[in-house]
Amino acid sequence: MTEQNTALNPEDSRTSPVESAKHADKTIIKVVDMHKWYGTFHVLKGLNLDVNEGERIVICGPSGSGKSTFIRCINRLEEHQRGQIIVDNVELTDDVKQIDTVRKEVGMVFQHFNLFPHLTVLENCCLAPLWVRKVPKREAEATAMEYLERVKIPEQAHKYPGQLSGGQQQRVAIARALCMKPKIMLFDEPTSALDPEMIKEVLDVMVELAGSGMTMICVTHEMGFAKTVADRVIFMDEGEIVELAPPEEFFTNPREARTQQFLKQILHH
Amino acid sequence: MSLPSELPPRQEIGVIGWVRKNLFSSWYNIVLTLVAAYLVVTSVGPLLNWVFLEATFTGETAADCSGEGACWLFIGQRLNFFIYGFYPDALQWRIDIMFGLLAVAFAPQFIERFPARKWFGIFGLTGLPLIGYILIPGGWFGLEEVPSSRWGGLMLTLILAYVGILAALPIGTVLALGRRSDMPIIRGLCVVFIEVWRAVPLITVLFMASVMLPLFLPDGVNFEKLMRALIGIILWQSAYMAEVVRGGLQAIPKGQYEAASALGLGYWRKTGLVILPQALTLVIPGIVNTFISLFKDTTLVLIIGLFDILGAVQSTITDPAWRNVTTEGYVFVAFCFWIFCFGMSRYSQNLERKLDTGHKS
């Protein structure tokens, strides 16, 4: 085990003063020595992470570092080959029932929105509550409108995704995930496919969500967002968690050389 | 100081302008226009003469067809046979009911603002075949039984095509999903089924079904020729349909599967609610293309002794009582096929426009 891994032990993270002050210390995601291979390529090399309820975590790192693969393992869009992932007391294995149980509680927002183009915005939002949660239609629609209002596009409810701008589509995608009333939200580079003027409208929604106490894990290069919102920032490189620290420490005083170099590159313009 | 506005130059607008611009803009175009005009005049005139002006529409027998034009009288006289085959005259009301219901189910599909037209369509796909199953062969509720050997003409063509189309789409869709399955056994079975049936000509399938199959079946087990032909058509057609649908499935981005999975939708809900609606919409042109070609391929049942509309017409034009009506007969058959195929084509365009939600632009 390398030294950064020992630094990520649950014991250590609990010693963080920020942590214990803010949260009830209830672990909702537990990742233990998790490995993943694509064929012979070792993508994720022994990740350890404990996420407490209500905690907001930002993952950054160069492309190809495995950060997207990592969060996609948390709702089993990718399978891991060794180690354990426990989400809300359910371990992710081949068991389809357990996977479905976890997915009900974990919302995900993708880089390319992935809205369903053949359904209206409202139908996109109601689909999973109707068919997975078996919520009555009227109630599902009311919830959907509530969340669409929260992401500030209730007036687009009856349009199709193809008629909306990128920023609007991503806000719908966030609302769609929230309609399932998940306990955890995963964001996989939610602003990377957006034009610069649309990034802010999406980040505003995410900041508002972070303020509501949602557990969030967010892969992003928006360092401003990380600074304002994150409880902890993770830096990943070559399939390993290189550094994990509260943002004030992470940005002002990174321990690892690789983190320093990365920060210099992305903050230097 | 601005120029006073004037009318556009007369020679660039209106009929004259259009003609000048499109037909007589250069020597080359003038020659083309004249040649085309000559061809139209020399062919359309005689055609109109043959079809309408010099044609015979009324009368009783071949002797009344004395004119130079078409003998439509022949079609009128034998129309009953062309439509119902050997179906007993007294029971033809059953077929008429089916024709009526067919029209009721599908005519609204062509009218944009027709109320609840969706339900008419659903009736056409569910209730209509069910009623047909009871009404056409009879033998239920005191209805006199009519063996399938007496069915024929347009009615038989429509039964073959309708049942083939109705069954092939769902079976083909299941096969396409199976071919993309993660489970090796299911995938293998689907691949073998598709590749075997698709590689065999329909004629062979029909021959096998009517001549060979009874030889393989144990004694006493036998079912009607029409039923065997129908099963052959359905299986053969569903192999084609499977590949059309698979084309659509492959066009759906991976992100759609992932988003559906991430929302907690299981395989069947993901497939039924997210993937298939998009995949089938994408391949409407291919599906309708396959339907149209099946509709025309049903004429092949002639070789196993079933008289569809083409068979019915063909057997009548050799009737010595009517001489030289070959052209009229084939033109009539062609016209019937064209009506139905063109209808399907229009409907598919209609459907494509309706289902377009602008995500491709």
CSV table of C-alpha atoms in Angstrom, one decimal, chain B residues 66-221:
chain,number,residue,atom,x,y,z
B,66,SER,CA,-65.8,-4.0,-79.6
B,67,GLY,CA,-63.9,-0.7,-79.2
B,68,GLU,CA,-60.2,-0.1,-79.6
B,69,GLY,CA,-59.7,0.7,-75.9
B,70,ALA,CA,-59.6,-1.3,-72.7
B,71,CYS,CA,-62.2,-3.8,-71.9
B,72,TRP,CA,-62.9,-2.8,-68.3
B,73,LEU,CA,-66.2,-4.6,-68.6
B,74,PHE,CA,-64.1,-7.7,-68.0
B,75,ILE,CA,-62.9,-6.5,-64.6
B,76,GLY,CA,-66.4,-5.5,-63.6
B,77,GLN,CA,-67.8,-8.8,-64.6
B,78,ARG,CA,-65.2,-10.8,-62.7
B,79,LEU,CA,-64.7,-8.4,-59.8
B,80,ASN,CA,-66.4,-10.7,-57.4
B,81,PHE,CA,-63.9,-13.5,-58.1
B,82,PHE,CA,-61.0,-11.1,-57.9
B,83,ILE,CA,-61.9,-9.9,-54.5
B,84,TYR,CA,-63.4,-13.0,-52.8
B,85,GLY,CA,-62.0,-15.9,-54.7
B,86,PHE,CA,-64.3,-18.9,-54.2
B,87,TYR,CA,-65.8,-17.6,-51.0
B,88,PRO,CA,-69.5,-18.4,-51.1
B,89,ASP,CA,-71.6,-15.5,-52.4
B,90,ALA,CA,-74.1,-15.8,-49.5
B,91,LEU,CA,-71.4,-15.4,-46.9
B,92,GLN,CA,-69.4,-12.6,-48.6
B,93,TRP,CA,-70.9,-10.1,-46.1
B,94,ARG,CA,-68.4,-11.3,-43.6
B,95,ILE,CA,-65.5,-10.2,-45.9
B,96,ASP,CA,-67.3,-7.0,-46.5
B,97,ILE,CA,-67.5,-6.3,-42.8
B,98,MET,CA,-63.7,-7.0,-42.6
B,99,PHE,CA,-63.1,-4.5,-45.4
B,100,GLY,CA,-65.2,-2.0,-43.7
B,101,LEU,CA,-63.4,-2.4,-40.4
B,102,LEU,CA,-60.1,-2.2,-42.1
B,103,ALA,CA,-61.1,1.2,-43.6
B,104,VAL,CA,-62.5,2.3,-40.2
B,105,ALA,CA,-59.2,1.4,-38.5
B,106,PHE,CA,-56.8,3.0,-40.9
B,107,ALA,CA,-58.6,5.8,-42.8
B,108,PRO,CA,-58.4,8.0,-39.6
B,109,GLN,CA,-54.6,7.5,-39.6
B,110,PHE,CA,-54.4,9.7,-42.7
B,111,ILE,CA,-56.4,12.6,-41.1
B,112,GLU,CA,-54.2,14.7,-39.0
B,113,ARG,CA,-56.8,16.0,-36.6
B,114,PHE,CA,-59.0,13.0,-36.3
B,115,PRO,CA,-60.1,12.5,-32.7
B,116,ALA,CA,-58.7,9.5,-30.8
B,117,ARG,CA,-57.2,8.1,-34.0
B,118,LYS,CA,-54.6,6.3,-32.0
B,119,TRP,CA,-57.4,4.0,-30.6
B,120,PHE,CA,-58.6,3.3,-34.1
B,121,GLY,CA,-55.0,2.2,-35.0
B,122,ILE,CA,-54.8,0.0,-31.9
B,123,PHE,CA,-58.1,-1.6,-32.8
B,124,GLY,CA,-56.6,-2.3,-36.3
B,125,LEU,CA,-53.7,-4.1,-34.7
B,126,THR,CA,-55.6,-6.1,-32.1
B,127,GLY,CA,-59.4,-6.2,-32.4
B,128,LEU,CA,-59.4,-6.4,-36.2
B,129,PRO,CA,-57.3,-9.5,-36.6
B,130,LEU,CA,-59.2,-11.2,-33.7
B,131,ILE,CA,-62.6,-10.5,-35.4
B,132,GLY,CA,-61.1,-11.7,-38.7
B,133,TYR,CA,-60.0,-14.9,-37.0
B,134,ILE,CA,-63.5,-15.6,-36.0
B,135,LEU,CA,-65.4,-14.2,-38.9
B,136,ILE,CA,-63.5,-15.3,-42.0
B,137,PRO,CA,-63.2,-19.0,-41.4
B,138,GLY,CA,-66.4,-19.3,-39.5
B,139,GLY,CA,-67.2,-22.4,-37.5
B,140,TRP,CA,-67.8,-20.3,-34.3
B,141,PHE,CA,-71.1,-19.0,-32.9
B,142,GLY,CA,-73.1,-20.8,-35.5
B,143,LEU,CA,-71.3,-19.2,-38.4
B,144,GLU,CA,-71.0,-21.6,-41.3
B,145,GLU,CA,-67.5,-22.8,-41.8
B,146,VAL,CA,-65.6,-21.8,-45.0
B,147,PRO,CA,-62.5,-23.8,-45.6
B,148,SER,CA,-59.4,-21.8,-46.5
B,149,SER,CA,-59.2,-23.6,-49.8
B,150,ARG,CA,-62.2,-21.4,-50.9
B,151,TRP,CA,-60.5,-18.2,-49.9
B,152,GLY,CA,-58.9,-16.2,-52.7
B,153,GLY,CA,-58.4,-13.0,-54.5
B,154,LEU,CA,-57.7,-9.6,-52.9
B,155,MET,CA,-59.0,-10.9,-49.6
B,156,LEU,CA,-56.4,-13.6,-49.5
B,157,THR,CA,-53.6,-11.2,-50.5
B,158,LEU,CA,-54.7,-8.9,-47.6
B,159,ILE,CA,-54.9,-11.7,-45.1
B,160,LEU,CA,-51.4,-13.0,-46.0
B,161,ALA,CA,-49.8,-9.6,-45.9
B,162,TYR,CA,-51.7,-8.4,-42.8
B,163,VAL,CA,-50.9,-11.4,-40.7
B,164,GLY,CA,-47.3,-11.5,-42.0
B,165,ILE,CA,-46.8,-7.8,-41.2
B,166,LEU,CA,-48.5,-7.9,-37.8
B,167,ALA,CA,-46.6,-10.9,-36.6
B,168,ALA,CA,-43.2,-10.2,-38.2
B,169,LEU,CA,-42.6,-6.9,-36.5
B,170,PRO,CA,-42.8,-8.1,-32.9
B,171,ILE,CA,-41.0,-11.4,-33.6
B,172,GLY,CA,-38.4,-9.5,-35.6
B,173,THR,CA,-37.9,-7.1,-32.7
B,174,VAL,CA,-37.5,-9.9,-30.2
B,175,LEU,CA,-34.9,-11.5,-32.5
B,176,ALA,CA,-33.0,-8.3,-32.9
B,177,LEU,CA,-32.9,-7.8,-29.2
B,178,GLY,CA,-31.8,-11.4,-28.8
B,179,ARG,CA,-29.0,-11.0,-31.3
B,180,ARG,CA,-27.6,-8.1,-29.2
B,181,SER,CA,-28.1,-10.0,-25.9
B,182,ASP,CA,-25.2,-10.6,-23.5
B,183,MET,CA,-26.3,-14.2,-23.1
B,184,PRO,CA,-24.3,-16.4,-25.6
B,185,ILE,CA,-27.0,-19.1,-26.0
B,186,ILE,CA,-29.8,-16.6,-26.8
B,187,ARG,CA,-27.5,-14.6,-29.1
B,188,GLY,CA,-26.4,-17.8,-30.9
B,189,LEU,CA,-30.0,-19.0,-31.4
B,190,CYS,CA,-31.1,-15.7,-32.8
B,191,VAL,CA,-28.1,-15.5,-35.1
B,192,VAL,CA,-28.7,-19.0,-36.5
B,193,PHE,CA,-32.4,-18.3,-36.9
B,194,ILE,CA,-31.9,-15.0,-38.7
B,195,GLU,CA,-29.1,-16.2,-40.9
B,196,VAL,CA,-30.9,-19.4,-42.0
B,197,TRP,CA,-34.3,-17.9,-42.8
B,198,ARG,CA,-32.9,-14.8,-44.4
B,199,ALA,CA,-30.6,-16.8,-46.8
B,200,VAL,CA,-33.6,-18.8,-48.2
B,201,PRO,CA,-35.8,-17.5,-51.0
B,202,LEU,CA,-39.5,-17.1,-50.1
B,203,ILE,CA,-40.4,-19.5,-52.9
B,204,THR,CA,-38.3,-22.2,-51.2
B,205,VAL,CA,-39.9,-21.5,-47.9
B,206,LEU,CA,-43.4,-21.8,-49.4
B,207,PHE,CA,-42.5,-25.1,-51.2
B,208,MET,CA,-41.0,-26.5,-48.0
B,209,ALA,CA,-44.1,-25.5,-46.1
B,210,SER,CA,-46.6,-27.0,-48.5
B,211,VAL,CA,-44.8,-30.0,-50.0
B,212,MET,CA,-42.0,-31.0,-47.7
B,213,LEU,CA,-43.3,-30.3,-44.3
B,214,PRO,CA,-46.2,-32.8,-44.4
B,215,LEU,CA,-43.6,-35.5,-45.2
B,216,PHE,CA,-41.7,-34.8,-42.0
B,217,LEU,CA,-44.8,-34.5,-39.7
B,218,PRO,CA,-46.0,-37.7,-38.0
B,219,ASP,CA,-49.1,-39.4,-39.4
B,220,GLY,CA,-52.3,-37.7,-38.4
B,221,VAL,CA,-50.6,-34.4,-37.6
